[in-house]
Short mmCIF file of C-alpha atoms in Angstrom, two decimals:
data_model
loop_
_atom_site.label_atom_id
_atom_site.label_comp_id
_atom_site.label_asym_id
_atom_site.label_seq_id
_atom_site.Cartn_x
_atom_site.Cartn_y
_atom_site.Cartn_z
CA MET A 1 39.32 -17.33 -14.03
CA LEU A 2 39.15 -19.58 -10.75
CA LYS A 3 39.76 -16.56 -8.59
CA THR A 4 36.84 -14.87 -9.98
CA LEU A 5 34.44 -17.99 -9.81
CA PHE A 6 35.37 -18.30 -6.28
CA SER A 7 34.64 -14.94 -5.54
CA LEU A 8 31.04 -14.87 -7.17
CA SER A 9 30.47 -18.09 -5.89
CA LEU A 10 31.62 -17.01 -2.33
CA VAL A 11 29.21 -13.81 -2.75
CA GLY A 12 26.21 -16.10 -3.89
CA LEU A 13 26.91 -17.73 -0.40
CA LEU A 14 27.11 -14.88 1.88
CA ALA A 15 23.98 -13.42 -0.09
CA ALA A 16 21.73 -16.10 0.77
CA PRO A 17 21.82 -16.02 4.43
CA VAL A 18 21.60 -12.05 4.19
CA ALA A 19 17.89 -12.32 2.46
CA ALA A 20 16.88 -15.44 4.80
CA GLN A 21 17.72 -13.47 8.05
CA ASN A 22 14.72 -11.43 7.54
CA PRO A 23 11.68 -13.60 7.59
CA HIS A 24 9.27 -10.80 7.24
CA LEU A 25 10.83 -9.52 3.88
CA ILE A 26 10.82 -10.84 0.56
CA VAL A 27 11.93 -9.25 -2.60
CA TYR A 28 11.21 -8.84 -6.34
CA GLN A 29 14.16 -7.67 -8.49
CA GLY A 30 13.28 -6.12 -11.94
CA ASP A 31 15.65 -5.78 -14.71
CA LYS A 32 14.25 -3.26 -17.17
CA GLY A 33 11.77 -0.24 -17.48
CA PRO A 34 11.45 3.24 -16.38
CA GLY A 35 11.40 2.24 -12.39
CA HIS A 36 15.27 0.14 -12.85
CA GLY A 37 17.53 1.83 -10.58
CA LYS A 38 14.68 2.73 -8.22
CA HIS A 39 13.38 0.95 -4.92
CA ILE A 40 10.05 0.54 -3.71
CA VAL A 41 9.66 -0.98 -0.06
CA PHE A 42 5.82 -2.25 0.71
CA LEU A 43 4.26 -2.43 4.01
CA ALA A 44 1.48 -4.90 4.46
CA GLY A 45 0.00 -5.27 7.89
CA ASP A 46 -3.72 -4.63 7.71
CA HIS A 47 -6.25 -7.19 9.68
CA GLU A 48 -8.82 -7.18 7.13
CA TYR A 49 -8.65 -6.40 3.74
CA ARG A 50 -5.65 -9.01 2.23
CA SER A 51 -2.69 -6.50 2.19
CA GLU A 52 -0.43 -9.83 2.43
CA GLU A 53 -2.09 -10.26 -0.75
CA SER A 54 -2.75 -7.14 -2.74
CA LEU A 55 0.86 -5.73 -2.14
CA PRO A 56 3.28 -8.84 -3.31
CA ALA A 57 0.51 -8.82 -6.27
CA LEU A 58 1.61 -5.13 -6.96
CA ALA A 59 5.11 -5.39 -6.36
CA ARG A 60 5.48 -7.92 -9.07
CA ILE A 61 3.44 -6.07 -11.65
CA LEU A 62 6.03 -3.01 -11.01
CA ALA A 63 9.26 -5.25 -10.65
CA LYS A 64 8.41 -7.56 -13.76
CA HIS A 65 6.98 -4.43 -16.02
CA TYR A 66 8.49 -1.09 -15.46
CA GLY A 67 11.60 -2.71 -13.23
CA PHE A 68 11.65 -1.49 -10.15
CA LYS A 69 13.39 -3.32 -6.92
CA CYS A 70 10.32 -3.95 -4.97
CA SER A 71 11.08 -5.15 -1.15
CA VAL A 72 7.54 -6.55 0.42
CA PHE A 73 7.31 -6.58 4.20
CA PHE A 74 5.20 -8.04 6.13
CA THR A 75 3.96 -8.85 9.78
CA THR A 76 4.16 -11.85 10.90
CA ASP A 77 3.92 -14.59 14.22
CA PRO A 78 7.35 -14.45 15.58
CA LYS A 79 6.84 -18.08 17.06
CA THR A 80 6.62 -19.63 13.45
CA GLY A 81 7.30 -16.79 10.73
CA PHE A 82 4.45 -17.33 9.74
CA ILE A 83 2.26 -14.36 7.68
CA GLU A 84 0.16 -12.60 10.87
CA PRO A 85 -2.08 -9.82 9.18
CA GLY A 86 -1.80 -7.17 12.20
CA SER A 87 0.77 -8.35 14.25
CA SER A 88 2.68 -5.47 14.77
CA ASN A 89 5.78 -7.79 14.69
CA MET A 90 8.17 -6.22 11.51
CA SER A 91 11.41 -5.69 11.43
CA GLY A 92 14.44 -4.58 8.98
CA LEU A 93 12.64 -1.16 7.93
CA ASP A 94 16.35 0.21 7.82
CA ALA A 95 15.77 -0.72 4.34
CA LEU A 96 14.05 2.51 3.67
CA LYS A 97 17.41 4.26 3.95
CA SER A 98 17.89 3.40 -0.04
CA ALA A 99 13.97 3.71 -0.79
CA ASP A 100 12.77 5.96 -3.39
CA LEU A 101 9.22 5.11 -2.42
CA LEU A 102 6.89 4.07 0.42
CA VAL A 103 3.50 1.64 0.10
CA VAL A 104 1.91 1.68 2.69
CA PHE A 105 -1.45 -1.12 3.73
CA LEU A 106 -1.26 -0.84 7.54
CA ARG A 107 -4.09 -1.16 10.16
CA PHE A 108 -3.73 -0.44 13.62
CA GLN A 109 0.06 -0.94 13.75
CA ASP A 110 2.45 -0.14 16.89
CA PHE A 111 6.10 -1.09 15.71
CA PRO A 112 8.67 -0.51 18.10
CA ASP A 113 10.84 2.75 17.86
CA ASP A 114 13.43 1.49 16.41
CA GLN A 115 11.36 0.59 13.30
CA MET A 116 9.09 3.86 13.46
CA GLN A 117 11.99 5.54 13.70
CA GLN A 118 13.06 4.39 9.82
CA ILE A 119 9.73 5.37 8.73
CA ALA A 120 10.48 9.21 10.49
CA ASP A 121 13.68 9.40 8.91
CA TYR A 122 12.60 8.37 5.41
CA LEU A 123 9.76 11.50 5.48
CA ALA A 124 12.08 13.87 6.96
CA ARG A 125 14.25 13.55 3.58
CA GLY A 126 10.94 14.17 1.83
CA GLY A 127 10.24 10.32 0.47
CA PRO A 128 7.22 9.64 -1.45
CA VAL A 129 4.22 7.58 -0.36
CA VAL A 130 1.12 5.80 -1.71
CA GLY A 131 -1.28 4.71 0.89
CA PHE A 132 -4.12 1.63 0.83
CA ARG A 133 -7.40 1.30 2.39
CA THR A 134 -6.38 0.97 6.53
CA ALA A 135 -3.52 3.26 6.16
CA THR A 136 -5.59 6.04 6.70
CA HIS A 137 -5.46 4.50 10.62
CA ALA A 138 -2.06 2.59 9.87
CA PHE A 139 -0.90 3.40 13.83
CA GLN A 140 -2.56 2.61 17.14
CA ILE A 141 0.10 3.54 19.50
CA LYS A 142 -0.64 2.05 22.54
CA ARG A 143 2.69 2.65 24.45
CA PRO A 144 2.10 6.14 26.49
CA ASP A 145 6.28 6.47 26.92
CA ALA A 146 6.26 5.62 22.90
CA LYS A 147 8.63 8.08 20.56
CA PHE A 148 6.23 8.49 18.24
CA LEU A 149 2.30 8.64 19.81
CA LYS A 150 1.77 11.62 18.06
CA TRP A 151 1.18 9.00 14.36
CA ASP A 152 -1.85 7.76 16.09
CA TRP A 153 -4.65 8.00 14.10
CA GLN A 154 -6.62 9.33 17.42
CA ASN A 155 -4.05 12.07 18.03
CA LYS A 156 -5.63 15.48 19.12
CA THR A 157 -2.27 17.34 19.91
CA GLU A 158 -0.24 19.11 17.15
CA PHE A 159 -0.51 16.56 14.79
CA PRO A 160 -4.62 15.76 14.71
CA GLY A 161 -5.13 12.60 13.43
CA GLY A 162 -1.63 11.05 13.21
CA PHE A 163 -0.15 9.99 10.04
CA GLY A 164 -2.93 9.15 8.18
CA ARG A 165 -4.13 12.97 8.48
CA GLN A 166 -1.40 14.62 8.62
CA ILE A 167 0.84 12.50 5.66
CA LEU A 168 -1.78 10.79 3.89
CA GLY A 169 -4.04 13.33 3.82
CA GLU A 170 -7.42 11.60 6.55
CA THR A 171 -7.31 9.40 9.37
CA TRP A 172 -10.07 6.40 9.86
CA VAL A 173 -13.69 8.31 10.81
CA SER A 174 -16.45 5.52 9.17
CA HIS A 175 -17.60 2.96 7.18
CA TYR A 176 -19.45 4.59 4.61
CA GLY A 177 -20.83 1.42 2.97
CA THR A 178 -21.48 -2.01 4.07
CA ASN A 179 -18.56 -4.90 3.05
CA HIS A 180 -20.07 -7.62 1.06
CA LYS A 181 -23.34 -6.08 0.59
CA GLN A 182 -22.68 -2.80 -0.54
CA SER A 183 -19.65 -2.46 -3.62
CA SER A 184 -18.60 0.99 -5.61
CA ARG A 185 -18.21 2.54 -8.37
CA LEU A 186 -15.45 5.07 -8.47
CA LEU A 187 -16.22 8.31 -10.44
CA LEU A 188 -13.16 9.99 -12.03
CA GLU A 189 -13.04 14.22 -11.36
CA GLN A 190 -13.86 16.17 -14.50
CA ASP A 191 -11.51 18.27 -13.43
CA GLU A 192 -8.49 16.44 -13.05
CA SER A 193 -8.80 13.67 -16.24
CA ALA A 194 -5.49 15.48 -17.27
CA HIS A 195 -3.65 13.88 -14.67
CA PRO A 196 -1.15 10.81 -14.89
CA ILE A 197 -2.58 8.82 -12.48
CA LEU A 198 -6.14 8.96 -14.10
CA ARG A 199 -4.29 7.82 -17.89
CA GLY A 200 -6.10 5.50 -19.21
CA VAL A 201 -8.21 4.81 -16.15
CA LYS A 202 -11.73 3.92 -16.68
CA ASP A 203 -14.63 1.61 -15.59
CA VAL A 204 -13.33 0.96 -12.01
CA HIS A 205 -15.66 -0.76 -9.66
CA VAL A 206 -14.38 -2.64 -6.31
CA GLN A 207 -15.28 -4.76 -4.08
CA SER A 208 -14.66 -2.96 -0.96
CA GLY A 209 -17.04 -0.79 1.16
CA GLY A 210 -16.74 2.90 0.95
CA TYR A 211 -14.98 5.06 3.81
CA THR A 212 -16.28 8.57 5.20
CA ALA A 213 -13.70 10.81 4.16
CA ASN A 214 -12.63 14.75 4.49
CA PRO A 215 -9.30 14.98 2.69
CA ILE A 216 -7.04 17.87 4.25
CA GLU A 217 -6.90 21.04 3.03
CA GLY A 218 -4.58 20.73 0.02
CA SER A 219 -5.56 17.38 -1.47
CA HIS A 220 -6.86 17.05 -5.12
CA ILE A 221 -9.35 14.61 -5.56
CA LEU A 222 -9.01 12.75 -8.22
CA ALA A 223 -12.52 10.22 -7.61
CA ARG A 224 -15.23 9.62 -5.72
CA GLY A 225 -17.20 6.54 -4.86
CA GLN A 226 -20.83 5.90 -5.62
CA ILE A 227 -22.29 3.04 -3.39
CA LEU A 228 -24.26 0.36 -4.91
CA ASP A 229 -26.70 -1.77 -3.50
CA GLY A 230 -24.97 -5.04 -4.73
CA MET A 231 -21.41 -6.46 -5.49
CA THR A 232 -21.47 -5.77 -9.39
CA PRO A 233 -20.99 -2.96 -11.39
CA ASP A 234 -24.44 -2.92 -12.69
CA SER A 235 -25.75 -2.83 -9.22
CA PRO A 236 -28.38 -0.05 -8.88
CA PRO A 237 -26.61 3.39 -6.65
CA ALA A 238 -27.32 3.14 -2.98
CA ALA A 239 -30.20 5.66 -1.95
CA GLY A 240 -29.28 8.49 -0.07
CA LYS A 241 -25.69 7.97 0.07
CA GLU A 242 -23.09 10.85 -0.69
CA GLN A 243 -20.17 10.25 -3.26
CA MET A 244 -17.23 10.58 -1.00
CA PRO A 245 -13.91 11.33 -1.81
CA VAL A 246 -12.06 7.99 -2.57
CA ALA A 247 -8.70 8.71 -4.15
CA TRP A 248 -6.18 11.94 -3.76
CA TYR A 249 -3.28 13.21 -4.14
CA ARG A 250 -1.46 15.69 -1.93
CA SER A 251 2.11 16.90 -0.70
CA TYR A 252 3.15 16.42 2.86
CA LYS A 253 6.03 18.91 4.12
CA ASP A 254 8.20 17.82 7.11
CA SER A 255 9.33 19.94 10.16
CA SER A 256 12.56 20.04 8.16
CA GLY A 257 10.96 22.10 5.23
CA LYS A 258 11.14 18.97 3.06
CA SER A 259 7.93 17.54 0.78
CA GLY A 260 6.76 14.89 -0.61
CA ARG A 261 4.27 13.77 -3.17
CA VAL A 262 1.38 11.49 -1.75
CA PHE A 263 -1.23 9.24 -3.05
CA THR A 264 -3.93 7.95 -1.23
CA THR A 265 -7.26 5.60 -1.76
CA THR A 266 -9.51 4.31 0.31
CA HIS A 267 -9.81 1.44 -1.29
CA GLY A 268 -7.37 -1.72 -2.60
CA ALA A 269 -8.66 -4.71 -0.90
CA SER A 270 -7.17 -7.72 -2.48
CA GLU A 271 -10.14 -8.44 -4.69
CA ASP A 272 -9.99 -4.80 -5.77
CA LEU A 273 -7.29 -5.65 -7.24
CA LEU A 274 -9.05 -8.01 -9.64
CA ASN A 275 -10.35 -4.64 -11.47
CA ASP A 276 -8.60 -3.18 -14.37
CA GLY A 277 -9.35 0.30 -13.98
CA PHE A 278 -8.80 0.34 -10.12
CA ARG A 279 -5.34 -1.58 -10.85
CA ARG A 280 -4.09 0.91 -13.53
CA MET A 281 -5.36 3.73 -11.33
CA SER A 282 -2.86 1.99 -8.42
CA VAL A 283 -0.01 1.54 -10.69
CA ASN A 284 -0.09 4.71 -12.43
CA ALA A 285 -0.31 6.47 -8.91
CA ILE A 286 3.06 4.60 -7.65
CA LEU A 287 4.62 5.71 -10.95
CA TRP A 288 3.68 9.33 -10.47
CA ALA A 289 4.85 9.13 -6.88
CA ALA A 290 7.93 7.86 -7.68
CA GLY A 291 8.39 10.91 -10.26
CA LEU A 292 7.94 8.95 -13.23
CA GLU A 293 4.78 10.47 -14.89
CA THR A 294 6.15 10.69 -18.26
CA SER A 295 6.15 6.56 -18.49
CA ILE A 296 2.92 6.43 -17.72
CA LYS A 297 0.52 5.38 -21.12
CA PRO A 298 -2.60 4.66 -21.34
CA ASP A 299 -1.68 1.09 -22.89
CA ASN A 300 0.99 0.21 -19.91
CA ASP A 301 1.14 -3.30 -18.99
CA ILE A 302 -1.39 -3.62 -16.06
CA SER A 303 -1.27 -7.94 -16.00
CA PHE A 304 -0.65 -10.06 -13.08
CA VAL A 305 2.37 -11.46 -13.04
CA GLY A 306 2.46 -15.73 -11.77
CA PRO A 307 -1.27 -16.70 -10.41
CA PHE A 308 -3.40 -14.33 -8.30
CA HIS A 309 -6.36 -15.84 -6.97
CA PRO A 310 -7.29 -13.55 -3.90
CA SER A 311 -8.99 -14.67 -0.55
CA THR A 312 -12.57 -12.97 0.13
CA PHE A 313 -11.51 -10.24 2.53
CA ALA A 314 -12.87 -10.39 5.93
CA PHE A 315 -11.56 -10.88 9.84
CA GLY A 316 -9.03 -13.47 10.76
CA GLU A 317 -9.62 -14.98 6.86
CA PHE A 318 -6.65 -14.79 6.33
CA VAL A 319 -4.30 -18.06 4.83
CA LYS A 320 -2.82 -19.58 7.12
CA GLY A 321 0.50 -21.48 7.05
CA VAL A 322 1.89 -19.05 4.95
CA LYS A 323 5.47 -17.66 5.02
CA PRO A 324 6.41 -13.98 3.08
CA ALA A 325 9.35 -16.26 1.14
CA ASP A 326 6.30 -18.91 0.05
CA MET A 327 5.73 -16.16 -2.30
CA ALA A 328 8.86 -15.10 -3.26
CA ALA A 329 9.21 -16.54 -7.06
CA TRP A 330 7.43 -14.85 -9.91
CA ASP A 331 5.31 -17.93 -10.15
CA THR A 332 4.34 -18.88 -7.05
CA PRO A 333 0.73 -18.43 -6.32
CA ILE A 334 -0.87 -15.23 -4.33
CA PRO A 335 -1.39 -16.31 -1.85
CA LYS A 336 -0.25 -19.88 -1.58
#
């Protein structure tokens, strides 16, 4: 008995420092649900739309209500360990070796080759991907000798549009709605109404402005954005604005021939998650991408786990002095 207790204590002592050694990472471990036994890796690192708030909030929902193990990585300041959106300082992506799903909310990242290699290896085995907002332009590779230069959002060679276009279905084109002045109503495609991702989804309204998008051939549009002149759901439609694709699914095929499921949305800012319809679509998309579409019910629990009071998204307006570990518990506020 004493030997068993000593062994368990030793395991605990050894396990704690391992978690503490990666300042970029927090892990939410679910214990029951359709996702139990599956591992989702989330990459948060955009400059404007508060992915460092959206992704841990989603991860806690997926872990607590659905049983997933959710590993959330953040870009940080290497000197302080504080979250620094868009810093390109992220390590430990070998976690993708055990991942069943990758969720990306990055912008203009230039990760070291060894970290990019982990993402490439994941895609080479056909791992499914979910991309939010700026993931369409996740990578801006500034090093001319970089191994994954072709992943750059502006790439024009054998991988046009880079990771965004070739994996997610679109790269950055332009804004198509003015942030903080024009919100969007998401109009669901009638032809896709039976798709599991839209199960139970209704009344979708988001705060982030629209993007111009023309998803690559083979993409299936789930929703189009109606630009509104105002920030409330009852705001009038903006005159002369086309309804752009804002959510779609597709599959990519790696050079090895293996294919993986993809869901992409050009929305996902911190405040967008406050809308039940958008949050349900996001949760449904993650379940679908993980191959759990039979577990998608129209009344699945999508309630927040712990306090979630998102910041108003803007460049440089992230909450300062926060480390990933500050959001590691079920009940710690997001943001701190």
